[in-house]
Structure formats: structure tokens, C-alpha cells
């Protein structure tokens, strides 16, 4: 039996990573895909765990070898989903969570119409607080992330499901319900 492709998207600071980790922890048949990125690691980021941190050249080589399921530029850096581990997991019946930006989410839906696209939302003040709480985030990066969030909010109605992420447990329950009825 094939696993399912679950896309968790939404603006920076909405809590995608926390929700994805809680879902992974709740079910041995769910795994989070590890993306590649050209952005600098933040304190605590581990290569191969949080991301594969690549140079621009290395990223472009992967693009030219068609090694990404999707990729997109987000606030001056490139992010992409390596396709091989995703397909291997799906073939083994493991569902895969892609925690990715909105542009990437649309590429996934185009290639895999059966993928379930979930948009997490939260009030702008919550996003600001969460992003400001992160290390290595200068003012200009914060502003770019917030202005991108403005556009991202406008895309929510193109997703299969929109969930207001106020409470982690409630959000995880809602996602699990969506997955159970599919
Ligand atoms: P961050 O720099 O905060 O880790 O991630 C910035 C944005 O890039 C977030 O919205 C995150 O979901 C998105 N992102 C992370 N990995 C990928 C990926 O593989 N593809 C795409 N399209 N976006 C990604």
C-alpha cells in the first residue's frame, strides 16, 4: 500500500515545524521529509536533520539533475524537497509530510493531485512574536518574511484545508482527522 503525501504550508512563524514534528511523533507511519536549502544554518540546526545545507552551486546541480520533487525561492534563499527519499517512503506505505512554502505546495499539487494540502494560519501578531523569537533573524529578513506572509495568506483558499493553529494538540487532532477520513 502506498503512503500519502501531506503538505503543511503557511507563513513563516505559523508553527509548521512544531505541528509536523508532533504528527510524526504521533504515528510511526508518518515521516517528515528533510529539505535542502541554501540558507545559513541557525544555531541548533543540524545538517541532514533539519535541512541539508547546500551551496548555491550544489543546489543548482540538484535542480539540473531533476532531483527535486519541488523547489522554490523564499526570501532570497532556495529550498527544495529531494524526491528520492519521498518516493521510497511512499512505496513502503509510509506517509510523508512536506513542510514547505506556498509556491512549493502548488507545485506538489500539480504533480501529485492526490497530495493533501494543509494551510496553517495564525494572527499576524503571533507570527511576528514567533519570528522575532528566533536567532539570527535581522530586521530586514523579518520584514521580508512578514511581507511574504501577506501574499501567502491570500493563497489559503487554494488549499484543501485551512487550520487556525492556536493550540498544538487541537491542530494535530484536526490534521489527524483529515488524514483518517481520506
Ligand atoms: P526557514 O528558513 O524558516 O527554515 O524556512 C523558510 C520557508 O521555507 C518556510 O516557509 C518553510 O516551510 C519553507 N521550506 C522549507 N523547506 C522547503 C522546501 O523543501 N521547499 C519549499 N518550497 N519550501 C520549503
mmCIF file of C-alpha atoms and ligand atoms in Angstrom:
data_model
loop_
_atom_site.group_PDB
_atom_site.id
_atom_site.type_symbol
_atom_site.label_atom_id
_atom_site.label_comp_id
_atom_site.label_asym_id
_atom_site.label_seq_id
_atom_site.Cartn_x
_atom_site.Cartn_y
_atom_site.Cartn_z
ATOM 1 C CA UNK A 1 0.000 0.000 0.000
ATOM 2 C CA UNK A 2 1.267 3.451 -0.820
ATOM 3 C CA UNK A 3 1.664 6.173 1.806
ATOM 4 C CA UNK A 4 0.170 9.628 1.489
ATOM 5 C CA UNK A 5 1.800 12.914 0.648
ATOM 6 C CA UNK A 6 0.866 15.553 3.220
ATOM 7 C CA UNK A 7 1.829 19.164 2.596
ATOM 8 C CA UNK A 8 1.916 21.501 5.591
ATOM 9 C CA UNK A 9 2.292 25.078 4.482
ATOM 10 C CA UNK A 10 1.586 28.598 5.683
ATOM 11 C CA UNK A 11 3.527 31.737 6.585
ATOM 12 C CA UNK A 12 6.799 31.836 8.480
ATOM 13 C CA UNK A 13 6.228 31.613 12.229
ATOM 14 C CA UNK A 14 2.858 29.853 11.973
ATOM 15 C CA UNK A 15 4.217 26.719 13.657
ATOM 16 C CA UNK A 16 4.504 24.335 10.679
ATOM 17 C CA UNK A 17 7.600 22.629 12.082
ATOM 18 C CA UNK A 18 6.095 22.059 15.522
ATOM 19 C CA UNK A 19 2.880 20.648 14.055
ATOM 20 C CA UNK A 20 4.815 18.416 11.618
ATOM 21 C CA UNK A 21 7.035 17.079 14.443
ATOM 22 C CA UNK A 22 4.016 16.335 16.638
ATOM 23 C CA UNK A 23 2.333 14.479 13.769
ATOM 24 C CA UNK A 24 5.488 12.460 13.123
ATOM 25 C CA UNK A 25 5.744 11.605 16.821
ATOM 26 C CA UNK A 26 2.082 10.539 16.893
ATOM 27 C CA UNK A 27 2.386 7.867 14.203
ATOM 28 C CA UNK A 28 5.272 5.558 13.200
ATOM 29 C CA UNK A 29 3.896 5.537 9.650
ATOM 30 C CA UNK A 30 4.442 9.274 9.164
ATOM 31 C CA UNK A 31 7.841 10.805 8.357
ATOM 32 C CA UNK A 32 8.924 14.385 7.737
ATOM 33 C CA UNK A 33 10.894 14.964 4.544
ATOM 34 C CA UNK A 34 14.260 16.702 5.064
ATOM 35 C CA UNK A 35 14.595 19.600 2.628
ATOM 36 C CA UNK A 36 17.695 21.065 1.034
ATOM 37 C CA UNK A 37 18.368 24.787 1.391
ATOM 38 C CA UNK A 38 20.931 27.432 0.555
ATOM 39 C CA UNK A 39 20.121 29.427 3.710
ATOM 40 C CA UNK A 40 22.687 29.587 6.511
ATOM 41 C CA UNK A 41 22.118 27.183 9.420
ATOM 42 C CA UNK A 42 20.658 28.759 12.581
ATOM 43 C CA UNK A 43 22.069 27.846 15.992
ATOM 44 C CA UNK A 44 20.971 24.307 16.733
ATOM 45 C CA UNK A 45 20.309 23.381 13.091
ATOM 46 C CA UNK A 46 21.850 20.018 12.205
ATOM 47 C CA UNK A 47 22.832 19.114 8.629
ATOM 48 C CA UNK A 48 20.805 16.120 7.483
ATOM 49 C CA UNK A 49 18.286 16.513 10.313
ATOM 50 C CA UNK A 50 16.738 19.984 9.990
ATOM 51 C CA UNK A 51 17.937 20.554 6.435
ATOM 52 C CA UNK A 52 20.661 19.588 4.006
ATOM 53 C CA UNK A 53 22.595 22.868 3.930
ATOM 54 C CA UNK A 54 23.938 23.329 0.407
ATOM 55 C CA UNK A 55 25.877 25.958 -1.521
ATOM 56 C CA UNK A 56 24.044 27.669 -4.371
ATOM 57 C CA UNK A 57 26.103 25.564 -6.821
ATOM 58 C CA UNK A 58 25.233 22.299 -5.115
ATOM 59 C CA UNK A 59 21.553 23.280 -5.097
ATOM 60 C CA UNK A 60 21.633 24.160 -8.795
ATOM 61 C CA UNK A 61 23.294 20.847 -9.616
ATOM 62 C CA UNK A 62 20.434 19.030 -7.893
ATOM 63 C CA UNK A 63 17.957 21.118 -9.906
ATOM 64 C CA UNK A 64 19.699 20.248 -13.167
ATOM 65 C CA UNK A 65 19.710 16.539 -12.272
ATOM 66 C CA UNK A 66 15.937 16.689 -11.584
ATOM 67 C CA UNK A 67 16.499 15.596 -8.010
ATOM 68 C CA UNK A 68 13.775 17.783 -6.502
ATOM 69 C CA UNK A 69 10.080 16.961 -6.219
ATOM 70 C CA UNK A 70 9.573 20.728 -5.959
ATOM 71 C CA UNK A 71 11.732 23.738 -5.211
ATOM 72 C CA UNK A 72 11.197 27.439 -4.718
ATOM 73 C CA UNK A 73 12.945 30.637 -3.772
ATOM 74 C CA UNK A 74 11.857 32.079 -0.428
ATOM 75 C CA UNK A 75 13.255 35.384 0.910
ATOM 76 C CA UNK A 76 16.474 35.205 -1.181
ATOM 77 C CA UNK A 77 17.249 31.551 -0.481
ATOM 78 C CA UNK A 78 16.396 28.329 -2.303
ATOM 79 C CA UNK A 79 14.554 25.451 -0.683
ATOM 80 C CA UNK A 80 13.707 22.082 -2.245
ATOM 81 C CA UNK A 81 12.387 18.615 -1.467
ATOM 82 C CA UNK A 82 14.746 15.796 -2.518
ATOM 83 C CA UNK A 83 12.483 13.404 -4.439
ATOM 84 C CA UNK A 84 14.212 10.049 -3.844
ATOM 85 C CA UNK A 85 13.560 9.561 -0.112
ATOM 86 C CA UNK A 86 9.958 10.753 -0.529
ATOM 87 C CA UNK A 87 9.192 8.160 -3.217
ATOM 88 C CA UNK A 88 10.986 5.405 -1.264
ATOM 89 C CA UNK A 89 8.887 6.110 1.828
ATOM 90 C CA UNK A 90 5.605 6.316 -0.086
ATOM 91 C CA UNK A 91 6.357 2.976 -1.774
ATOM 92 C CA UNK A 92 6.874 1.401 1.653
ATOM 93 C CA UNK A 93 3.485 2.652 2.851
ATOM 94 C CA UNK A 94 4.945 5.493 4.923
ATOM 95 C CA UNK A 95 3.138 8.851 4.649
ATOM 96 C CA UNK A 96 5.435 11.811 4.122
ATOM 97 C CA UNK A 97 4.992 15.354 5.445
ATOM 98 C CA UNK A 98 6.438 18.159 3.345
ATOM 99 C CA UNK A 99 6.807 21.289 5.460
ATOM 100 C CA UNK A 100 7.200 23.775 2.631
ATOM 101 C CA UNK A 101 6.278 27.223 1.382
ATOM 102 C CA UNK A 102 3.134 28.052 -0.596
ATOM 103 C CA UNK A 103 4.806 28.113 -4.041
ATOM 104 C CA UNK A 104 6.249 24.653 -3.407
ATOM 105 C CA UNK A 105 2.863 23.401 -2.192
ATOM 106 C CA UNK A 106 1.247 24.333 -5.515
ATOM 107 C CA UNK A 107 3.978 22.507 -7.469
ATOM 108 C CA UNK A 108 3.312 19.374 -5.407
ATOM 109 C CA UNK A 109 -0.444 19.525 -6.111
ATOM 110 C CA UNK A 110 0.259 19.887 -9.805
ATOM 111 C CA UNK A 111 2.497 16.791 -9.884
ATOM 112 C CA UNK A 112 0.597 14.748 -7.292
ATOM 113 C CA UNK A 113 -3.104 15.726 -7.312
ATOM 114 C CA UNK A 114 -3.768 13.205 -4.514
ATOM 115 C CA UNK A 115 -1.499 15.094 -2.120
ATOM 116 C CA UNK A 116 -3.403 16.722 0.753
ATOM 117 C CA UNK A 117 -2.588 20.415 1.086
ATOM 118 C CA UNK A 118 -2.996 21.942 4.539
ATOM 119 C CA UNK A 119 -2.560 25.662 5.186
ATOM 120 C CA UNK A 120 -1.861 26.713 8.769
ATOM 121 C CA UNK A 121 -2.861 30.208 9.736
ATOM 122 C CA UNK A 122 -2.421 32.447 12.807
ATOM 123 C CA UNK A 123 -2.857 36.146 13.593
ATOM 124 C CA UNK A 124 -0.077 38.403 12.258
ATOM 125 C CA UNK A 125 0.936 39.411 15.848
ATOM 126 C CA UNK A 126 1.575 35.760 16.664
ATOM 127 C CA UNK A 127 3.778 35.375 13.574
ATOM 128 C CA UNK A 128 5.785 38.486 14.482
ATOM 129 C CA UNK A 129 6.373 37.215 18.030
ATOM 130 C CA UNK A 130 7.439 33.769 16.871
ATOM 131 C CA UNK A 131 9.783 35.032 14.142
ATOM 132 C CA UNK A 132 11.338 37.623 16.468
ATOM 133 C CA UNK A 133 11.987 34.870 18.988
ATOM 134 C CA UNK A 134 14.263 33.067 16.525
ATOM 135 C CA UNK A 135 18.019 33.536 16.489
ATOM 136 C CA UNK A 136 19.947 35.062 13.596
ATOM 137 C CA UNK A 137 16.966 36.935 12.191
ATOM 138 C CA UNK A 138 17.818 40.520 11.313
ATOM 139 C CA UNK A 139 15.193 43.234 10.837
ATOM 140 C CA UNK A 140 15.272 43.143 7.034
ATOM 141 C CA UNK A 141 14.779 39.357 6.952
ATOM 142 C CA UNK A 142 11.895 39.691 9.447
ATOM 143 C CA UNK A 143 10.258 42.339 7.251
ATOM 144 C CA UNK A 144 10.655 40.225 4.109
ATOM 145 C CA UNK A 145 9.122 37.217 5.846
ATOM 146 C CA UNK A 146 6.159 39.299 7.012
ATOM 147 C CA UNK A 147 5.552 40.851 3.619
ATOM 148 C CA UNK A 148 5.697 37.362 2.072
ATOM 149 C CA UNK A 149 3.163 36.263 4.721
ATOM 150 C CA UNK A 150 0.749 38.911 3.420
ATOM 151 C CA UNK A 151 0.777 37.247 -0.027
ATOM 152 C CA UNK A 152 0.692 33.759 1.466
ATOM 153 C CA UNK A 153 -2.492 34.499 3.466
ATOM 154 C CA UNK A 154 -4.193 35.375 0.175
ATOM 155 C CA UNK A 155 -3.428 31.890 -1.182
ATOM 156 C CA UNK A 156 -5.096 29.997 1.689
ATOM 157 C CA UNK A 157 -8.339 29.354 -0.203
ATOM 158 C CA UNK A 158 -6.438 27.331 -2.834
ATOM 159 C CA UNK A 159 -5.558 24.719 -0.199
ATOM 160 C CA UNK A 160 -7.635 21.614 0.585
ATOM 161 C CA UNK A 161 -7.821 22.558 4.286
ATOM 162 C CA UNK A 162 -7.130 25.675 6.356
ATOM 163 C CA UNK A 163 -6.482 25.285 10.080
ATOM 164 C CA UNK A 164 -6.048 28.117 12.574
ATOM 165 C CA UNK A 165 -3.070 26.996 14.653
ATOM 166 C CA UNK A 166 -3.972 28.289 18.122
ATOM 167 C CA UNK A 167 -3.344 25.164 20.134
ATOM 168 C CA UNK A 168 -0.849 22.467 19.089
ATOM 169 C CA UNK A 169 -2.893 19.472 20.303
ATOM 170 C CA UNK A 170 -6.073 20.731 18.644
ATOM 171 C CA UNK A 171 -4.259 21.362 15.360
ATOM 172 C CA UNK A 172 -2.681 17.898 15.391
ATOM 173 C CA UNK A 173 -6.114 16.346 16.112
ATOM 174 C CA UNK A 174 -7.630 18.251 13.197
ATOM 175 C CA UNK A 175 -4.896 17.091 10.809
ATOM 176 C CA UNK A 176 -5.211 13.502 12.016
ATOM 177 C CA UNK A 177 -8.992 13.645 11.417
ATOM 178 C CA UNK A 178 -8.382 14.917 7.882
ATOM 179 C CA UNK A 179 -5.958 12.045 7.244
ATOM 180 C CA UNK A 180 -8.283 9.405 8.712
ATOM 181 C CA UNK A 181 -11.215 10.313 6.514
ATOM 182 C CA UNK A 182 -9.212 10.338 3.305
HETATM 183 P P1 LIG B 1 13.078 28.562 7.269
HETATM 184 O O1 LIG B 1 14.192 29.377 6.684
HETATM 185 O O2 LIG B 1 12.290 29.343 8.282
HETATM 186 O O3 LIG B 1 13.555 27.228 7.784
HETATM 187 O O4 LIG B 1 12.084 28.245 6.080
HETATM 188 C C1 LIG B 1 11.580 29.282 5.284
HETATM 189 C C2 LIG B 1 10.414 28.786 4.470
HETATM 190 O O5 LIG B 1 10.842 27.788 3.542
HETATM 191 C C3 LIG B 1 9.324 28.124 5.316
HETATM 192 O O6 LIG B 1 8.067 28.595 4.842
HETATM 193 C C4 LIG B 1 9.495 26.655 5.025
HETATM 194 O O7 LIG B 1 8.286 25.933 5.145
HETATM 195 C C5 LIG B 1 9.938 26.703 3.578
HETATM 196 N N1 LIG B 1 10.589 25.472 3.146
HETATM 197 C C6 LIG B 1 11.342 24.623 3.869
HETATM 198 N N2 LIG B 1 11.733 23.586 3.115
HETATM 199 C C7 LIG B 1 11.194 23.765 1.897
HETATM 200 C C8 LIG B 1 11.216 23.011 0.675
HETATM 201 O O8 LIG B 1 11.794 21.946 0.554
HETATM 202 N N3 LIG B 1 10.555 23.546 -0.382
HETATM 203 C C9 LIG B 1 9.876 24.727 -0.304
HETATM 204 N N4 LIG B 1 9.244 25.131 -1.389
HETATM 205 N N5 LIG B 1 9.830 25.456 0.817
HETATM 206 C C10 LIG B 1 10.471 24.974 1.900
#
